[in-house]
Amino acid sequence: MNDRDYLLLTPGPLTTSDTVKQAMLFDSCTWDEDYNIGVVQAIRARLEALATTTSGYTSVLLQGSGSYAVEAVLGTALGAQDKLLIVSNGAYGARMAEMAALMGIDHHCYDCGETAAPDVTAMEALLLADARISHIALVHCETTTGMLNPLAQVAALAARRGKTLIVDAMSSFGGIPLDVDQLGIDFLISSANKCIQGVPGFAFVIARRSELEKCAGRSRSLSLDLYAQWRCMEDHAGKWRFTSPTHSVLAFAQALRELDLEGGIAARYARYGENQRRLVAGMRALGFDTLLDDGLHSPIITAFYSPQAENYRFGEFYQRLKRQGFVIYPGKVSHSDCFRIGNIGEVYPQDIDRLLDAVSRAMYWQH
């Protein structure tokens, strides 16, 4: 099999449709109104509509991976007098703490362990003990383990205590229903190459307009100044401050159309959920155990313990699956030997059935 023919079972980049790929076969000018108004502004409006049915929110697109947008939000939203409470139960919460430290942002990292959900009571105690904490940052779906963190409970805590809420919804927005206004999210961050099923190249932020308006002059970076990027898009009908990733944007516009054709976020959530349930049931039937209890799983990616066989090597298992047309993910958990399988993107239940057959063929340590 040609290496280009495999199915990506990862949390992004992911397998995209042929029509999303074909949308990139067109060169756009970053100054052209057909691009800025017809494509960029249309994307911004669609993202806002997907995020909430109410007004008061706006959106900003930003060049780079999802981590660029996370760093842009942290570096722009927090002033010198503010303090951030970071919920960390995986690599991406830890990455936010690293960003905050490098930017000199006052913060406290609530590390609840990679396989435990945040304890909202413990979080509230931290807020009561430190009145300087003004913002809370949470990863919704922590793809380190596949855990779906308790967003609604954390959002209720932020609202109850009057804290600004920042949510890294990188691997959940577009694949799990939510309403930023109902939850009280002030900044939601995601990326083009996740559940919307576009390609890498840019990330986006859906922000409460009144909160973003406070951020003028705060940024600790020129290129990652979220407020300046937003003002440029607002004042110049969708224009980016620096070179726009035009081909990725065109692919994303097509991906949004395909999300609508599928039936919207609710339909995509149903497909992802069916994929994940079928994956877990099938892997367990083959003898694999999940890292997390079922109640903690997201419909995005699942971590499985590596086989306790003396001759098992992830690299060999990976290559055997790849030769059959499937690419999985290595583990990222500090204290457990795991691998991960994602099921988002252009992946359907029948693909999961084919994967399970491939896994059974790749289990060389039992042959």
Tab-separated table of C-alpha atoms in Angstrom:
chain	number	residue	atom	x	y	z
A	1	MET	CA	0.000	0.000	0.000
A	2	ASN	CA	1.219	3.479	-0.821
A	3	ASP	CA	2.064	5.488	2.320
A	4	ARG	CA	-0.348	8.175	1.126
A	5	ASP	CA	-3.324	5.805	1.273
A	6	TYR	CA	-3.573	5.361	5.031
A	7	LEU	CA	-6.376	6.506	7.310
A	8	LEU	CA	-5.227	8.886	10.055
A	9	LEU	CA	-6.638	7.783	13.403
A	10	THR	CA	-5.195	10.747	15.252
A	11	PRO	CA	-6.630	13.829	16.979
A	12	GLY	CA	-5.551	16.120	14.135
A	13	PRO	CA	-4.227	16.463	11.540
A	14	LEU	CA	-6.824	13.965	10.473
A	15	THR	CA	-8.191	12.299	7.381
A	16	THR	CA	-10.063	14.839	5.277
A	17	SER	CA	-12.515	14.380	2.432
A	18	ASP	CA	-11.394	14.542	-1.182
A	19	THR	CA	-13.509	17.662	-1.655
A	20	VAL	CA	-11.770	19.459	1.220
A	21	LYS	CA	-8.430	18.645	-0.404
A	22	GLN	CA	-9.685	19.781	-3.802
A	23	ALA	CA	-10.717	23.155	-2.368
A	24	MET	CA	-7.018	23.979	-1.999
A	25	LEU	CA	-6.404	23.771	-5.751
A	26	PHE	CA	-7.013	27.491	-6.117
A	27	ASP	CA	-4.710	30.422	-5.459
A	28	SER	CA	-6.192	33.407	-3.621
A	29	CYS	CA	-4.929	36.933	-3.133
A	30	THR	CA	-4.915	38.068	0.493
A	31	TRP	CA	-6.065	41.555	-0.559
A	32	ASP	CA	-8.936	40.383	-2.746
A	33	GLU	CA	-12.496	41.096	-1.586
A	34	ASP	CA	-13.718	37.771	-2.969
A	35	TYR	CA	-11.367	36.098	-0.506
A	36	ASN	CA	-11.604	38.394	2.511
A	37	ILE	CA	-15.319	39.129	2.384
A	38	GLY	CA	-16.538	36.060	0.520
A	39	VAL	CA	-14.472	33.485	2.410
A	40	VAL	CA	-12.863	34.854	5.610
A	41	GLN	CA	-15.831	36.898	6.800
A	42	ALA	CA	-18.211	34.075	5.933
A	43	ILE	CA	-16.089	31.676	8.006
A	44	ARG	CA	-16.077	34.057	10.955
A	45	ALA	CA	-19.855	34.420	10.861
A	46	ARG	CA	-20.341	30.658	10.581
A	47	LEU	CA	-18.057	29.965	13.536
A	48	GLU	CA	-19.963	32.424	15.680
A	49	ALA	CA	-23.255	30.786	14.694
A	50	LEU	CA	-21.887	27.336	15.531
A	51	ALA	CA	-20.714	28.555	18.931
A	52	THR	CA	-23.926	30.201	20.123
A	53	THR	CA	-27.383	31.317	19.071
A	54	THR	CA	-27.017	34.644	20.882
A	55	SER	CA	-25.124	37.821	20.049
A	56	GLY	CA	-22.215	39.292	21.945
A	57	TYR	CA	-19.493	37.042	20.540
A	58	THR	CA	-16.950	37.558	17.791
A	59	SER	CA	-14.275	35.433	16.160
A	60	VAL	CA	-10.630	35.823	15.200
A	61	LEU	CA	-8.568	33.627	12.881
A	62	LEU	CA	-4.848	33.350	13.578
A	63	GLN	CA	-2.011	31.840	11.561
A	64	GLY	CA	-0.346	28.784	13.089
A	65	SER	CA	-1.283	25.694	15.053
A	66	GLY	CA	-3.720	25.573	17.937
A	67	SER	CA	-0.955	26.245	20.438
A	68	TYR	CA	-0.298	29.594	18.724
A	69	ALA	CA	-3.866	30.630	19.462
A	70	VAL	CA	-3.679	29.388	23.061
A	71	GLU	CA	-0.548	31.459	23.582
A	72	ALA	CA	-2.192	34.435	21.873
A	73	VAL	CA	-5.185	34.270	24.211
A	74	LEU	CA	-3.095	33.905	27.363
A	75	GLY	CA	-0.720	36.657	26.283
A	76	THR	CA	-3.501	39.039	25.276
A	77	ALA	CA	-6.331	38.358	27.734
A	78	LEU	CA	-4.363	38.622	30.970
A	79	GLY	CA	-3.185	41.987	32.174
A	80	ALA	CA	-0.265	42.656	34.505
A	81	GLN	CA	-2.576	42.659	37.535
A	82	ASP	CA	-4.346	39.400	36.646
A	83	LYS	CA	-3.676	35.849	37.795
A	84	LEU	CA	-4.534	32.628	36.000
A	85	LEU	CA	-5.685	29.309	37.444
A	86	ILE	CA	-4.679	26.570	35.006
A	87	VAL	CA	-6.331	23.169	35.247
A	88	SER	CA	-3.721	20.602	34.261
A	89	ASN	CA	-4.408	16.908	33.786
A	90	GLY	CA	-2.381	16.273	30.676
A	91	ALA	CA	0.190	17.630	28.273
A	92	TYR	CA	-1.935	20.515	27.031
A	93	GLY	CA	-2.753	21.920	30.444
A	94	ALA	CA	0.947	21.618	31.239
A	95	ARG	CA	1.742	23.452	28.000
A	96	MET	CA	-0.447	26.367	29.084
A	97	ALA	CA	1.492	26.532	32.343
A	98	GLU	CA	4.751	26.600	30.386
A	99	MET	CA	3.436	29.413	28.198
A	100	ALA	CA	2.332	31.418	31.214
A	101	ALA	CA	5.729	31.000	32.849
A	102	LEU	CA	7.616	32.086	29.726
A	103	MET	CA	5.410	35.166	29.324
A	104	GLY	CA	5.700	36.139	32.978
A	105	ILE	CA	1.985	35.665	33.617
A	106	ASP	CA	1.131	35.189	37.267
A	107	HIS	CA	-0.504	31.781	37.527
A	108	HIS	CA	-1.269	28.771	39.686
A	109	CYS	CA	-1.279	25.299	38.157
A	110	TYR	CA	-3.870	22.941	39.606
A	111	ASP	CA	-2.394	19.550	38.678
A	112	CYS	CA	-4.919	16.828	39.357
A	113	GLY	CA	-3.007	14.001	37.665
A	114	GLU	CA	-3.271	12.697	34.127
A	115	THR	CA	-5.969	10.104	34.786
A	116	ALA	CA	-8.180	12.105	37.156
A	117	ALA	CA	-10.875	14.630	36.368
A	118	PRO	CA	-10.597	18.061	38.003
A	119	ASP	CA	-12.240	18.336	41.397
A	120	VAL	CA	-14.398	21.451	41.194
A	121	THR	CA	-14.633	21.647	44.993
A	122	ALA	CA	-10.840	21.745	45.202
A	123	MET	CA	-10.785	24.408	42.500
A	124	GLU	CA	-13.260	26.534	44.420
A	125	ALA	CA	-11.072	26.253	47.513
A	126	LEU	CA	-8.143	27.577	45.481
A	127	LEU	CA	-10.219	30.538	44.326
A	128	LEU	CA	-11.352	31.303	47.866
A	129	ALA	CA	-7.764	31.121	49.121
A	130	ASP	CA	-6.422	33.475	46.458
A	131	ALA	CA	-8.641	36.421	45.571
A	132	ARG	CA	-6.102	37.568	42.960
A	133	ILE	CA	-7.072	34.753	40.608
A	134	SER	CA	-9.061	36.440	37.855
A	135	HIS	CA	-9.055	33.852	35.048
A	136	ILE	CA	-9.506	30.080	34.753
A	137	ALA	CA	-8.092	28.040	31.850
A	138	LEU	CA	-9.292	24.511	31.078
A	139	VAL	CA	-8.662	21.995	28.293
A	140	HIS	CA	-12.053	20.561	27.336
A	141	CYS	CA	-10.858	17.338	25.707
A	142	GLU	CA	-7.392	16.427	26.973
A	143	THR	CA	-6.101	14.272	24.134
A	144	THR	CA	-3.151	13.107	26.221
A	145	THR	CA	-5.536	10.474	27.573
A	146	GLY	CA	-8.787	11.114	25.719
A	147	MET	CA	-10.422	12.528	28.840
A	148	LEU	CA	-13.418	14.820	28.525
A	149	ASN	CA	-13.076	17.326	31.345
A	150	PRO	CA	-16.183	18.581	33.224
A	151	LEU	CA	-16.632	21.823	31.300
A	152	ALA	CA	-20.148	22.588	32.531
A	153	GLN	CA	-19.141	22.297	36.189
A	154	VAL	CA	-15.994	24.390	35.752
A	155	ALA	CA	-17.965	26.986	33.780
A	156	ALA	CA	-20.565	27.162	36.563
A	157	LEU	CA	-17.771	27.708	39.087
A	158	ALA	CA	-16.257	30.503	36.981
A	159	ALA	CA	-19.646	32.196	36.696
A	160	ARG	CA	-20.364	31.806	40.403
A	161	ARG	CA	-17.020	33.347	41.370
A	162	GLY	CA	-16.930	35.996	38.632
A	163	LYS	CA	-13.858	34.641	36.824
A	164	THR	CA	-13.000	34.983	33.137
A	165	LEU	CA	-13.118	31.523	31.524
A	166	ILE	CA	-10.668	30.408	28.830
A	167	VAL	CA	-11.391	27.034	27.214
A	168	ASP	CA	-9.016	25.114	24.989
A	169	ALA	CA	-11.637	23.337	22.876
A	170	MET	CA	-9.064	22.307	20.318
A	171	SER	CA	-10.269	18.743	19.927
A	172	SER	CA	-13.926	19.234	20.813
A	173	PHE	CA	-15.361	22.275	19.033
A	174	GLY	CA	-17.372	21.137	16.045
A	175	GLY	CA	-17.568	17.577	17.344
A	176	ILE	CA	-19.248	18.034	20.728
A	177	PRO	CA	-22.294	20.312	21.105
A	178	LEU	CA	-21.803	23.366	23.326
A	179	ASP	CA	-23.028	26.945	23.569
A	180	VAL	CA	-20.389	29.449	24.673
A	181	ASP	CA	-22.962	31.932	25.943
A	182	GLN	CA	-24.985	29.417	27.931
A	183	LEU	CA	-21.797	28.077	29.507
A	184	GLY	CA	-20.339	31.529	30.088
A	185	ILE	CA	-17.119	30.909	28.147
A	186	ASP	CA	-15.206	34.131	27.480
A	187	PHE	CA	-12.528	32.753	25.135
A	188	LEU	CA	-12.881	29.470	23.244
A	189	ILE	CA	-9.906	28.255	21.210
A	190	SER	CA	-9.865	25.649	18.451
A	191	SER	CA	-8.053	24.761	15.252
A	192	ALA	CA	-8.846	24.228	11.590
A	193	ASN	CA	-7.593	20.635	11.507
A	194	LYS	CA	-9.746	19.143	14.238
A	195	CYS	CA	-13.486	18.403	14.386
A	196	ILE	CA	-14.401	20.830	11.600
A	197	GLN	CA	-12.230	18.482	9.501
A	198	GLY	CA	-10.119	21.040	7.674
A	199	VAL	CA	-6.346	21.005	7.182
A	200	PRO	CA	-3.574	22.532	9.340
A	201	GLY	CA	-2.608	26.166	8.879
A	202	PHE	CA	-4.601	28.312	11.272
A	203	ALA	CA	-6.472	28.353	14.556
A	204	PHE	CA	-9.377	30.463	15.722
A	205	VAL	CA	-10.765	32.071	18.837
A	206	ILE	CA	-14.419	32.712	19.592
A	207	ALA	CA	-14.465	35.489	22.179
A	208	ARG	CA	-16.958	37.443	24.175
A	209	ARG	CA	-16.738	40.813	22.459
A	210	SER	CA	-16.814	42.807	25.702
A	211	GLU	CA	-13.846	40.812	27.062
A	212	LEU	CA	-11.803	41.100	23.882
A	213	GLU	CA	-12.396	44.849	23.770
A	214	LYS	CA	-10.557	45.145	27.102
A	215	CYS	CA	-7.384	43.649	25.646
A	216	ALA	CA	-5.980	46.561	23.619
A	217	GLY	CA	-2.289	47.026	24.305
A	218	ARG	CA	-1.934	43.997	26.564
A	219	SER	CA	-0.247	41.535	24.229
A	220	ARG	CA	3.216	40.298	25.055
A	221	SER	CA	3.833	39.523	21.367
A	222	LEU	CA	3.527	41.320	18.045
A	223	SER	CA	2.411	38.429	15.855
A	224	LEU	CA	0.312	36.794	18.592
A	225	ASP	CA	-1.600	39.953	19.490
A	226	LEU	CA	-5.140	38.615	19.398
A	227	TYR	CA	-6.712	42.032	19.845
A	228	ALA	CA	-4.724	43.573	16.976
A	229	GLN	CA	-5.596	40.647	14.700
A	230	TRP	CA	-9.273	41.037	15.562
A	231	ARG	CA	-9.258	44.780	14.967
A	232	CYS	CA	-7.639	44.291	11.574
A	233	MET	CA	-10.298	41.761	10.570
A	234	GLU	CA	-13.065	43.990	11.920
A	235	ASP	CA	-11.786	47.209	10.347
A	236	HIS	CA	-10.658	45.801	7.002
A	237	ALA	CA	-13.421	43.310	6.147
A	238	GLY	CA	-11.629	40.082	6.972
A	239	LYS	CA	-8.039	41.022	6.179
A	240	TRP	CA	-5.291	39.309	8.164
A	241	ARG	CA	-2.442	41.447	9.541
A	242	PHE	CA	0.188	39.121	8.076
A	243	THR	CA	0.104	36.596	5.219
A	244	SER	CA	-3.058	34.531	5.360
A	245	PRO	CA	-2.799	30.722	4.905
A	246	THR	CA	-5.122	30.986	1.929
A	247	HIS	CA	-5.242	27.349	0.887
A	248	SER	CA	-6.003	26.181	4.419
A	249	VAL	CA	-8.745	28.795	4.659
A	250	LEU	CA	-10.368	27.614	1.426
A	251	ALA	CA	-10.246	24.026	2.687
A	252	PHE	CA	-11.854	25.115	5.946
A	253	ALA	CA	-14.671	26.897	4.128
A	254	GLN	CA	-15.421	23.650	2.293
A	255	ALA	CA	-15.174	21.676	5.542
A	256	LEU	CA	-17.773	23.956	7.125
A	257	ARG	CA	-20.111	23.291	4.204
A	258	GLU	CA	-19.612	19.552	4.687
A	259	LEU	CA	-20.338	19.861	8.415
A	260	ASP	CA	-23.696	21.389	7.497
A	261	LEU	CA	-24.356	18.655	4.920
A	262	GLU	CA	-23.704	15.993	7.563
A	263	GLY	CA	-26.388	17.534	9.759
A	264	GLY	CA	-24.323	19.872	11.908
A	265	ILE	CA	-22.470	19.325	15.160
A	266	ALA	CA	-25.131	17.040	16.648
A	267	ALA	CA	-24.848	14.600	13.736
A	268	ARG	CA	-21.060	14.677	13.805
A	269	TYR	CA	-21.098	14.087	17.561
A	270	ALA	CA	-23.315	11.044	17.010
A	271	ARG	CA	-20.928	9.633	14.395
A	272	TYR	CA	-17.860	10.219	16.531
A	273	GLY	CA	-19.596	8.640	19.514
A	274	GLU	CA	-20.550	5.551	17.523
A	275	ASN	CA	-16.984	5.298	16.209
A	276	GLN	CA	-15.547	5.481	19.712
A	277	ARG	CA	-17.957	2.999	21.275
A	278	ARG	CA	-17.360	0.509	18.469
A	279	LEU	CA	-13.602	1.000	18.798
A	280	VAL	CA	-13.565	0.399	22.559
A	281	ALA	CA	-15.826	-2.645	22.384
A	282	GLY	CA	-13.770	-4.165	19.594
A	283	MET	CA	-10.393	-3.486	21.216
A	284	ARG	CA	-11.599	-4.969	24.504
A	285	ALA	CA	-12.751	-8.065	22.626
A	286	LEU	CA	-9.192	-8.347	21.307
A	287	GLY	CA	-7.812	-8.163	24.841
A	288	PHE	CA	-6.858	-4.485	25.139
A	289	ASP	CA	-7.742	-2.420	28.211
A	290	THR	CA	-8.536	1.305	28.208
A	291	LEU	CA	-6.499	3.683	30.332
A	292	LEU	CA	-9.588	5.552	31.558
A	293	ASP	CA	-12.919	4.432	32.917
A	294	ASP	CA	-15.761	4.766	30.433
A	295	GLY	CA	-17.282	7.716	32.289
A	296	LEU	CA	-14.183	9.820	31.567
A	297	HIS	CA	-13.913	9.054	27.843
A	298	SER	CA	-14.408	11.625	25.121
A	299	PRO	CA	-15.710	10.655	21.677
A	300	ILE	CA	-12.457	11.983	20.170
A	301	ILE	CA	-9.518	9.707	21.042
A	302	THR	CA	-8.985	6.740	23.368
A	303	ALA	CA	-5.847	5.588	25.186
A	304	PHE	CA	-5.203	1.844	25.470
A	305	TYR	CA	-2.654	0.107	27.658
A	306	SER	CA	0.130	-1.521	25.687
A	307	PRO	CA	0.139	-5.328	25.740
A	308	GLN	CA	2.166	-6.844	28.574
A	309	ALA	CA	4.072	-9.098	26.212
A	310	GLU	CA	7.843	-9.334	26.313
A	311	ASN	CA	8.212	-9.045	22.557
A	312	TYR	CA	5.707	-6.163	22.089
A	313	ARG	CA	7.153	-2.990	20.587
A	314	PHE	CA	4.911	-0.065	19.684
A	315	GLY	CA	7.022	0.759	16.631
A	316	GLU	CA	6.491	-2.689	15.156
A	317	PHE	CA	2.764	-2.662	15.949
A	318	TYR	CA	2.485	0.823	14.385
A	319	GLN	CA	4.214	-0.244	11.169
A	320	ARG	CA	2.113	-3.380	10.817
A	321	LEU	CA	-1.045	-1.269	11.067
A	322	LYS	CA	0.324	1.350	8.705
A	323	ARG	CA	1.050	-1.287	6.084
A	324	GLN	CA	-2.641	-2.209	6.296
A	325	GLY	CA	-3.703	1.426	5.861
A	326	PHE	CA	-4.089	2.776	9.407
A	327	VAL	CA	-1.996	5.257	11.376
A	328	ILE	CA	-2.438	5.412	15.147
A	329	TYR	CA	-0.808	7.593	17.828
A	330	PRO	CA	1.868	6.797	20.400
A	331	GLY	CA	1.126	7.332	24.058
A	332	LYS	CA	1.734	10.601	25.861
A	333	VAL	CA	0.997	9.604	29.451
A	334	SER	CA	3.936	10.002	31.823
A	335	HIS	CA	3.532	6.911	33.991
A	336	SER	CA	1.694	4.381	31.823
A	337	ASP	CA	2.738	2.514	28.688
A	338	CYS	CA	-0.075	3.345	26.284
A	339	PHE	CA	-0.963	4.065	22.696
A	340	ARG	CA	-3.893	6.093	21.401
A	341	ILE	CA	-6.445	5.686	18.629
A	342	GLY	CA	-8.503	8.620	17.406
A	343	ASN	CA	-11.744	8.338	15.493
A	344	ILE	CA	-12.479	11.870	14.276
A	345	GLY	CA	-12.171	13.155	10.731
A	346	GLU	CA	-13.501	11.431	7.651
A	347	VAL	CA	-13.846	8.173	9.595
A	348	TYR	CA	-17.005	6.085	9.765
A	349	PRO	CA	-18.109	2.991	11.718
A	350	GLN	CA	-17.175	0.697	8.840
A	351	ASP	CA	-13.647	2.118	8.989
A	352	ILE	CA	-13.472	1.187	12.673
A	353	ASP	CA	-14.522	-2.372	11.759
A	354	ARG	CA	-11.709	-2.516	9.189
A	355	LEU	CA	-9.257	-1.167	11.765
A	356	LEU	CA	-10.226	-3.837	14.287
A	357	ASP	CA	-9.591	-6.519	11.692
A	358	ALA	CA	-6.201	-4.921	10.978
A	359	VAL	CA	-5.356	-4.845	14.701
A	360	SER	CA	-6.105	-8.558	15.007
A	361	ARG	CA	-3.739	-9.212	12.092
A	362	ALA	CA	-1.050	-6.952	13.579
A	363	MET	CA	-0.919	-8.703	16.974
A	364	TYR	CA	2.324	-10.487	16.155
A	365	TRP	CA	3.161	-11.098	19.842
A	366	GLN	CA	0.309	-13.624	20.020
A	367	HIS	CA	1.181	-15.441	16.818
